Short mmCIF file of N, CA and C in Angstrom, two decimals:
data_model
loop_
_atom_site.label_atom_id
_atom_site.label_comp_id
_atom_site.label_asym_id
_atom_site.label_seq_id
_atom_site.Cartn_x
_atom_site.Cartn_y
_atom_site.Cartn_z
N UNK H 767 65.88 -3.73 171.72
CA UNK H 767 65.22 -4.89 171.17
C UNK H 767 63.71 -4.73 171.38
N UNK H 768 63.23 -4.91 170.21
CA UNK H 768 61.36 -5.22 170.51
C UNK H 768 60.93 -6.39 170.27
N UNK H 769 60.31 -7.21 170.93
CA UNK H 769 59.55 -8.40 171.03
C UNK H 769 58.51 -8.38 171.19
N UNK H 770 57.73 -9.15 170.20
CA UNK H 770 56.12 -9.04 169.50
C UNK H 770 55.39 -10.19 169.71
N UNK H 771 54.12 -10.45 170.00
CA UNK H 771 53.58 -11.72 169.80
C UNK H 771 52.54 -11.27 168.49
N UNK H 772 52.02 -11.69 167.51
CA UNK H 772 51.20 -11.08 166.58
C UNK H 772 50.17 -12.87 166.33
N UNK H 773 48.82 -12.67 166.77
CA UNK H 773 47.94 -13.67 166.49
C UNK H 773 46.53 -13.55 165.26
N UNK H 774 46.51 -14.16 164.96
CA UNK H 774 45.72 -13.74 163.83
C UNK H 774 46.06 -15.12 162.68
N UNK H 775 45.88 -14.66 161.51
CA UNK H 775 44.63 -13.73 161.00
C UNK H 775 43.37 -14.38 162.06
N UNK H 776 42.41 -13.54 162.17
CA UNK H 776 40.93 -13.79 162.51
C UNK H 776 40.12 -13.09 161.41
N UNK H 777 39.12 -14.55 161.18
CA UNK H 777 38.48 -14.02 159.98
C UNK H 777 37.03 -12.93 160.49
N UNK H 778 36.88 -12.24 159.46
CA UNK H 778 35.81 -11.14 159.98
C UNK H 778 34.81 -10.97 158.92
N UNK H 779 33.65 -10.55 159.10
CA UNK H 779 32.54 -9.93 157.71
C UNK H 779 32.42 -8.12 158.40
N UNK H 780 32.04 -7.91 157.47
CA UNK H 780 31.82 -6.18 158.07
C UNK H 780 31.40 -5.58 156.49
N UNK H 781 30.19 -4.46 157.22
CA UNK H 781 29.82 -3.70 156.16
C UNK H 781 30.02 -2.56 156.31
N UNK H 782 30.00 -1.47 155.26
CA UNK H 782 30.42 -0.21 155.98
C UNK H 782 29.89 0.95 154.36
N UNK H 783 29.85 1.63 155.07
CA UNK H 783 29.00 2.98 154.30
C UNK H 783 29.99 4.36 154.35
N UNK H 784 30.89 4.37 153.17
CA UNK H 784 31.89 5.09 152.40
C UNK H 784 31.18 6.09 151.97
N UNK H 785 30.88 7.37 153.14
CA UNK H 785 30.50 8.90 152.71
C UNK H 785 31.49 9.32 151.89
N UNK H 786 33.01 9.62 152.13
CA UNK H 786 34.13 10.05 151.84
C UNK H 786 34.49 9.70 150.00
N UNK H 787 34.23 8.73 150.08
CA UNK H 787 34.27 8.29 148.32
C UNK H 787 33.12 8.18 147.72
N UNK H 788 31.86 8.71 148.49
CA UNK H 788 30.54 8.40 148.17
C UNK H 788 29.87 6.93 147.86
N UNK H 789 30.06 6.18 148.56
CA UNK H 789 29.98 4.61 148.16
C UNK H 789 28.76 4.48 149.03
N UNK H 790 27.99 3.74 148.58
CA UNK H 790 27.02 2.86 149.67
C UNK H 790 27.09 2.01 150.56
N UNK H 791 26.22 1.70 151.06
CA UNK H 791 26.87 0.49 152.22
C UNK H 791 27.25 -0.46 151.41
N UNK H 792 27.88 -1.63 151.49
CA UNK H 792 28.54 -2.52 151.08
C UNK H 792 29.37 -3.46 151.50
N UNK H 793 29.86 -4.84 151.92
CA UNK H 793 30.29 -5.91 152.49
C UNK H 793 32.00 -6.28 152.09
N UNK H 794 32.22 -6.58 153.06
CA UNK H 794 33.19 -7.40 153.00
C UNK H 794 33.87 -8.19 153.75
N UNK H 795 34.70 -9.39 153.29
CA UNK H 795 35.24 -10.08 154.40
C UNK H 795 36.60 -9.84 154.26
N UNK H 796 37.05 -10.11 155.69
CA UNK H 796 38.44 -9.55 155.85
C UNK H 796 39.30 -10.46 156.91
N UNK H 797 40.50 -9.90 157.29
CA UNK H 797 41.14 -10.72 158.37
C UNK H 797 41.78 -10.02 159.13
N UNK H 798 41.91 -10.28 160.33
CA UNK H 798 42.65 -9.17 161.47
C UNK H 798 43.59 -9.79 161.78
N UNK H 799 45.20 -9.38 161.87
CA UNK H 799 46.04 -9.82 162.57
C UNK H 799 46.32 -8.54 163.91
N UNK H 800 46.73 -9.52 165.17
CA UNK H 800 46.54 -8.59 166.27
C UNK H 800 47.95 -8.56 167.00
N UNK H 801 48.97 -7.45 166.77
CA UNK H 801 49.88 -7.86 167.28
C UNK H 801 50.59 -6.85 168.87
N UNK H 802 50.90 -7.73 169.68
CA UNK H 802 50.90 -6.96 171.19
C UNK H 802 52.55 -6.75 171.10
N UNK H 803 53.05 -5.62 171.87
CA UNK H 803 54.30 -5.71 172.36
C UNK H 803 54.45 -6.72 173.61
N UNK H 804 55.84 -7.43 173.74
CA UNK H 804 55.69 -8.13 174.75
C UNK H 804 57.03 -7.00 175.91
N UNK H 805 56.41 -7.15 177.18
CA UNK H 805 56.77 -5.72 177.73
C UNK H 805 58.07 -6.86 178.94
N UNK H 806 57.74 -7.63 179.20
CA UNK H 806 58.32 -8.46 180.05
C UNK H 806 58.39 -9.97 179.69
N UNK H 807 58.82 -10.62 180.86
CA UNK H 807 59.74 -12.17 180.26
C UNK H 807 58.39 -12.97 179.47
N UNK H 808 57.27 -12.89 179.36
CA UNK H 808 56.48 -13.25 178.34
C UNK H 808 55.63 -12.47 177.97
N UNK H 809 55.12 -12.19 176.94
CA UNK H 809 53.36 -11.40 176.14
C UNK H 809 52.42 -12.41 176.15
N UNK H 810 51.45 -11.74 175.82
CA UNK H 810 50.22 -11.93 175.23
C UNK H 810 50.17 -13.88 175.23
N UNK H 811 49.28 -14.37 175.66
CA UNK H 811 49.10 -15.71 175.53
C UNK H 811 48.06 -16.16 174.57
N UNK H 812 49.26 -16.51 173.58
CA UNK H 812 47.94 -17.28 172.44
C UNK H 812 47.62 -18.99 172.96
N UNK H 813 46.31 -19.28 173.13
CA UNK H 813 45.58 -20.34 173.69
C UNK H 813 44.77 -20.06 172.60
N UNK H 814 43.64 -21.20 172.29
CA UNK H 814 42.39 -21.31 171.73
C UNK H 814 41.30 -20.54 172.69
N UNK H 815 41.13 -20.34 174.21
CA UNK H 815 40.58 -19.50 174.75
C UNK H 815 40.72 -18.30 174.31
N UNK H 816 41.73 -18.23 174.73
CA UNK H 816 42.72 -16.58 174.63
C UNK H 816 42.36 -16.35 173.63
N UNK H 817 42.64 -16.97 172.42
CA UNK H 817 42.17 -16.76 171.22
C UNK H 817 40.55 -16.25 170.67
N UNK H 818 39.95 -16.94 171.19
CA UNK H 818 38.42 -17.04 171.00
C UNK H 818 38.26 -15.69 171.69
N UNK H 819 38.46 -15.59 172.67
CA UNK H 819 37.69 -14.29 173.29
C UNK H 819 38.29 -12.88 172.54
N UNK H 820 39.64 -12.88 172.04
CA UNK H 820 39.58 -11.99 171.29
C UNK H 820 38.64 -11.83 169.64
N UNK H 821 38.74 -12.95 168.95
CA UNK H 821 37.59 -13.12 167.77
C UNK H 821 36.66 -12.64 168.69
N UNK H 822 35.76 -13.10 169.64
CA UNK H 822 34.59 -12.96 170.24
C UNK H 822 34.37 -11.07 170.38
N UNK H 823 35.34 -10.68 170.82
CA UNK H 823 35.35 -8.91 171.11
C UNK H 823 35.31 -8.68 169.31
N UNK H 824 35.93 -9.30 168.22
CA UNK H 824 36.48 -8.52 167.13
C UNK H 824 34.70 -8.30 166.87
N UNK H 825 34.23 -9.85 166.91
CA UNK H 825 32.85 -10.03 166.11
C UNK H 825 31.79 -9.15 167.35
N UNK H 826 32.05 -8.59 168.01
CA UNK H 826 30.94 -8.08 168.68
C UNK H 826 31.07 -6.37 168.19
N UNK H 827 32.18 -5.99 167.75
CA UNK H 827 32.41 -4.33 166.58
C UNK H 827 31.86 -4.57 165.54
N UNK H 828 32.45 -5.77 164.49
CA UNK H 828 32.22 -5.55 163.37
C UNK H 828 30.81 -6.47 162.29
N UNK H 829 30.12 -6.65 163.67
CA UNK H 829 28.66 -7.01 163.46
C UNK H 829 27.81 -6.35 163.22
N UNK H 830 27.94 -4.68 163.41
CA UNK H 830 26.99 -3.75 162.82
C UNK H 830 27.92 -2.82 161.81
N UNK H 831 27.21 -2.32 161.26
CA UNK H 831 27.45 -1.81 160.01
C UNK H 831 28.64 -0.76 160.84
N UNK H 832 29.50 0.24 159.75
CA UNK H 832 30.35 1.19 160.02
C UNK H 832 29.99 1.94 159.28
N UNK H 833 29.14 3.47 160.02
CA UNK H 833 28.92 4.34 159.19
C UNK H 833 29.78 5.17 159.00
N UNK H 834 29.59 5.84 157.64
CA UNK H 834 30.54 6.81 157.39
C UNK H 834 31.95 6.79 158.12
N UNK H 835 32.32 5.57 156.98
CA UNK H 835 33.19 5.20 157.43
C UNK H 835 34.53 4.42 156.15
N UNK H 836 35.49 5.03 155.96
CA UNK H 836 36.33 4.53 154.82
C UNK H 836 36.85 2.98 155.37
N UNK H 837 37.52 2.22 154.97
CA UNK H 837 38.24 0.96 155.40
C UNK H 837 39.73 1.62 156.11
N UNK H 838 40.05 2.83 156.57
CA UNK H 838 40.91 3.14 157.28
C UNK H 838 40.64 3.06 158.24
N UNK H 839 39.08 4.05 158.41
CA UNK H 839 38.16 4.38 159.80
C UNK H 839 37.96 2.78 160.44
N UNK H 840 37.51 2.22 159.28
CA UNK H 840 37.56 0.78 160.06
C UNK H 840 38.38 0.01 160.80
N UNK H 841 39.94 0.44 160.20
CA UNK H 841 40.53 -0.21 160.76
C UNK H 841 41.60 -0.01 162.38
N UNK H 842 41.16 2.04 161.99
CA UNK H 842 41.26 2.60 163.13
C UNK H 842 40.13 2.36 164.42
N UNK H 843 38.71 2.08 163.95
CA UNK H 843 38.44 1.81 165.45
C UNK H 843 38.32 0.19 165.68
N UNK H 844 38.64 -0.97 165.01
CA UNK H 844 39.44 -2.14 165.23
C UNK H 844 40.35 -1.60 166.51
N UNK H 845 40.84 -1.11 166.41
CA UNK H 845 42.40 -0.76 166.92
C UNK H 845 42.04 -0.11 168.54
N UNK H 846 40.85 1.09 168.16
CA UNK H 846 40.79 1.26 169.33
C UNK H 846 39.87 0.51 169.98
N UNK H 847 39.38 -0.71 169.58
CA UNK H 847 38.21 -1.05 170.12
C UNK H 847 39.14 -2.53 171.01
N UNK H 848 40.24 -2.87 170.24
CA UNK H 848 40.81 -4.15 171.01
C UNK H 848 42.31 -3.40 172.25
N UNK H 849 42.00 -1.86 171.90
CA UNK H 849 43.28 -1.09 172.56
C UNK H 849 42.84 -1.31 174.08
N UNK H 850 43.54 -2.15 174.88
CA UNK H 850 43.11 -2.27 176.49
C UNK H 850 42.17 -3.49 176.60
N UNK H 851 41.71 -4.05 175.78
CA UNK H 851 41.06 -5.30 176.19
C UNK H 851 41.80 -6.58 176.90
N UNK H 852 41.26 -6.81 177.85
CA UNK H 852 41.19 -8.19 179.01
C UNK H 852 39.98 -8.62 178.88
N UNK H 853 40.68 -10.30 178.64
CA UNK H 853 39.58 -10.72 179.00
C UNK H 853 40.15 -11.71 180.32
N UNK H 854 39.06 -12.37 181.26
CA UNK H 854 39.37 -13.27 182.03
C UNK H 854 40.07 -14.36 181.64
N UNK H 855 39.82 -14.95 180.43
CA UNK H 855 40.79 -16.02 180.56
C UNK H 855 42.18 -16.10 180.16
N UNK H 856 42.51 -14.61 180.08
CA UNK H 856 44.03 -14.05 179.73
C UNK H 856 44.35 -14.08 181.71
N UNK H 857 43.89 -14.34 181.97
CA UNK H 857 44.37 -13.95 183.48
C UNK H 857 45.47 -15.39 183.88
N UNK H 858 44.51 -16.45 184.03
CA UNK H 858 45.71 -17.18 184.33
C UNK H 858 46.90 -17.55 183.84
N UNK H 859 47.18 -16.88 182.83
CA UNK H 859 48.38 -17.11 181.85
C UNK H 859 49.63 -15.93 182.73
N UNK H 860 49.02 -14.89 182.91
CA UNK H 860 49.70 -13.91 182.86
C UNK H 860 50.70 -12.99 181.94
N UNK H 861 51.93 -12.66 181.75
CA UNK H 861 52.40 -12.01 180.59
C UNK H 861 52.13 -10.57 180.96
N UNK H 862 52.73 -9.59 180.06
CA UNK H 862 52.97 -8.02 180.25
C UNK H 862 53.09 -7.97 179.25
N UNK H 863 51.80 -7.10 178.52
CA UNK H 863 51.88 -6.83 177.15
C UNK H 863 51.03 -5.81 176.69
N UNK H 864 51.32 -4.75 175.23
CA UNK H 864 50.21 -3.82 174.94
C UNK H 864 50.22 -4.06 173.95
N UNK H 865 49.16 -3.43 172.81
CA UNK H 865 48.30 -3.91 171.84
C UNK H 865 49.81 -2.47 171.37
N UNK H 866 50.24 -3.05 170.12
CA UNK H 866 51.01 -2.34 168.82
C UNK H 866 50.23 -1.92 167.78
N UNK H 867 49.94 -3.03 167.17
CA UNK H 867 49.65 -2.84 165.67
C UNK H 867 48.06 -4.15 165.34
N UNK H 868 47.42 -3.24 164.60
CA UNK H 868 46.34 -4.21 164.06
C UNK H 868 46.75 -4.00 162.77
N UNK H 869 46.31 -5.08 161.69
CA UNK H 869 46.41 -5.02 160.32
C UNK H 869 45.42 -6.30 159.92
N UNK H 870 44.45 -5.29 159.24
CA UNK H 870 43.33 -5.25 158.74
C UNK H 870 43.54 -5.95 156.79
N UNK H 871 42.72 -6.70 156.37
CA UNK H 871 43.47 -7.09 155.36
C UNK H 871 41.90 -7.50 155.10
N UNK H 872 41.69 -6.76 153.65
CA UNK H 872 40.01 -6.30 153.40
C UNK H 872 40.49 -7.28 151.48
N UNK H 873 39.41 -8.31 151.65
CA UNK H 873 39.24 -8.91 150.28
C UNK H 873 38.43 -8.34 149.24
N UNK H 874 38.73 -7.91 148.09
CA UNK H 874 37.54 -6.93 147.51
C UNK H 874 36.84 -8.04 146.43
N UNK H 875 35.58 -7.67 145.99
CA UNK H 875 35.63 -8.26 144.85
C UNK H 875 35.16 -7.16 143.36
N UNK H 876 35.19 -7.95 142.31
CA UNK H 876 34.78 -7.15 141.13
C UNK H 876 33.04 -7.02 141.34
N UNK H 877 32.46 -5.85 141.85
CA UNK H 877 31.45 -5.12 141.59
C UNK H 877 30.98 -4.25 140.88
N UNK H 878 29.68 -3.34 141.24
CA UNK H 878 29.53 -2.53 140.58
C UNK H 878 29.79 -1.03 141.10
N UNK H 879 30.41 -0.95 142.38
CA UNK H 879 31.30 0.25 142.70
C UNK H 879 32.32 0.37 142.31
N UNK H 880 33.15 -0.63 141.89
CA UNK H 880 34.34 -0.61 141.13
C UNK H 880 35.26 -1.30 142.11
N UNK H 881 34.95 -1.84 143.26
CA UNK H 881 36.50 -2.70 143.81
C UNK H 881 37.23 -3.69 142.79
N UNK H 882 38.27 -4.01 143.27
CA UNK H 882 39.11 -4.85 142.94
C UNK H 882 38.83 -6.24 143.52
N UNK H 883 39.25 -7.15 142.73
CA UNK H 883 39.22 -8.62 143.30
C UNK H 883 40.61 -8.65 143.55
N UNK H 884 40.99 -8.93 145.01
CA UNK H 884 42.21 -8.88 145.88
C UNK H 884 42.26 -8.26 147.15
N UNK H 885 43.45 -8.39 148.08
CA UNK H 885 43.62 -7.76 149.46
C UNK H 885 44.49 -7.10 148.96
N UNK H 886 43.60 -6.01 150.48
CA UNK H 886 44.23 -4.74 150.57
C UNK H 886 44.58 -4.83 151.91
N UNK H 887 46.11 -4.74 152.32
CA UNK H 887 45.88 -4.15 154.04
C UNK H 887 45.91 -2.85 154.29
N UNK H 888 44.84 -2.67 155.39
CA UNK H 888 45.38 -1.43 156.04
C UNK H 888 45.90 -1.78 157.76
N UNK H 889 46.75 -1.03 158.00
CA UNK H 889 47.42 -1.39 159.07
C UNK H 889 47.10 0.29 160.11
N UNK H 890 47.68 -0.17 161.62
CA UNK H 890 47.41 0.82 162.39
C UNK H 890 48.26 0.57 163.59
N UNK H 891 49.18 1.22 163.76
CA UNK H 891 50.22 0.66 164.75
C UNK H 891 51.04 1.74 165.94
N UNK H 892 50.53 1.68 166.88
CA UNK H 892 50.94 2.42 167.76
C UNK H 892 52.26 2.98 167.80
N UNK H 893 52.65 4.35 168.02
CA UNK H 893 53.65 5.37 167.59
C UNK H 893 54.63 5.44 169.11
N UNK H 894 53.12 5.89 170.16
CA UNK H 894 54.01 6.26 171.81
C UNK H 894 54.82 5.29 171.83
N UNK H 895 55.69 5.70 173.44
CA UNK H 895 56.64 4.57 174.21
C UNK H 895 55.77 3.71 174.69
N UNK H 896 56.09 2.82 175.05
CA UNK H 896 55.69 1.71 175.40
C UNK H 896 55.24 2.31 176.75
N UNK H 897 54.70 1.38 177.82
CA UNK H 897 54.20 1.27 179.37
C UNK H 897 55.04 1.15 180.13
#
């Protein structure tokens, strides 16, 4: 059996500069869902704290630009950037839990690089055994 807590969406802005498809820098808003394995008799504690301080870590990555960087890359270092994060006010809750899967969910619009108006997810989800 696997048991998940998954919190989210958290809304995000982020710009990023597409060497790989040759794109320029360029914007978008998106949404992160963050989902932990739960390893013991509870996971991950979603609170409005709990909550906040993870938005608070998302928006402190994706406040500067991502260079050379596709919306995969993005969503791979999302992933490693919330992989192992504590914050203090996860403490008094307690729980036993590791970060699984992020999924990244990028709104495009009709420009002049050619996106699409719609979401796209990209997802990123841990493969190893568990802890």
């Amino acid at each position: 059996m696997v048991r998940t807590v998954t919190v989210g969406p958290f809304l995000i802005f982020f710009s990023n500069v597409n060497v790989a498809m040759g794109l320029r820098g360029h914007f978008h808003t998106g949404r992160v869902s963050v989902t932990f394995d739960t390893l013991g008799a509870h996971g991950y504690p979603s609170f409005e704290t709990t909550n906040r301080a993870l938005l608070d870590h998302l928006h402190e990555l994706t406040r500067k630009t991502f260079r050379d960087a596709t919306n995969e890359d993005v969503a791979d270092r999302i992933f490693a950037h919330v992989d192992g994060f504590r914050h203090e006010s996860w403490e008094r809750y307690g729980g036993y839990y590791q970060l699984r899967r992020i999924d990244l969910d990028v709104l495009g619009v009709f420009d002049d690089i050619g996106h699409d108006a719609g979401w796209t997810r990209y997802s990123v989800e841990r493969q190893e055994d568990r802890l």
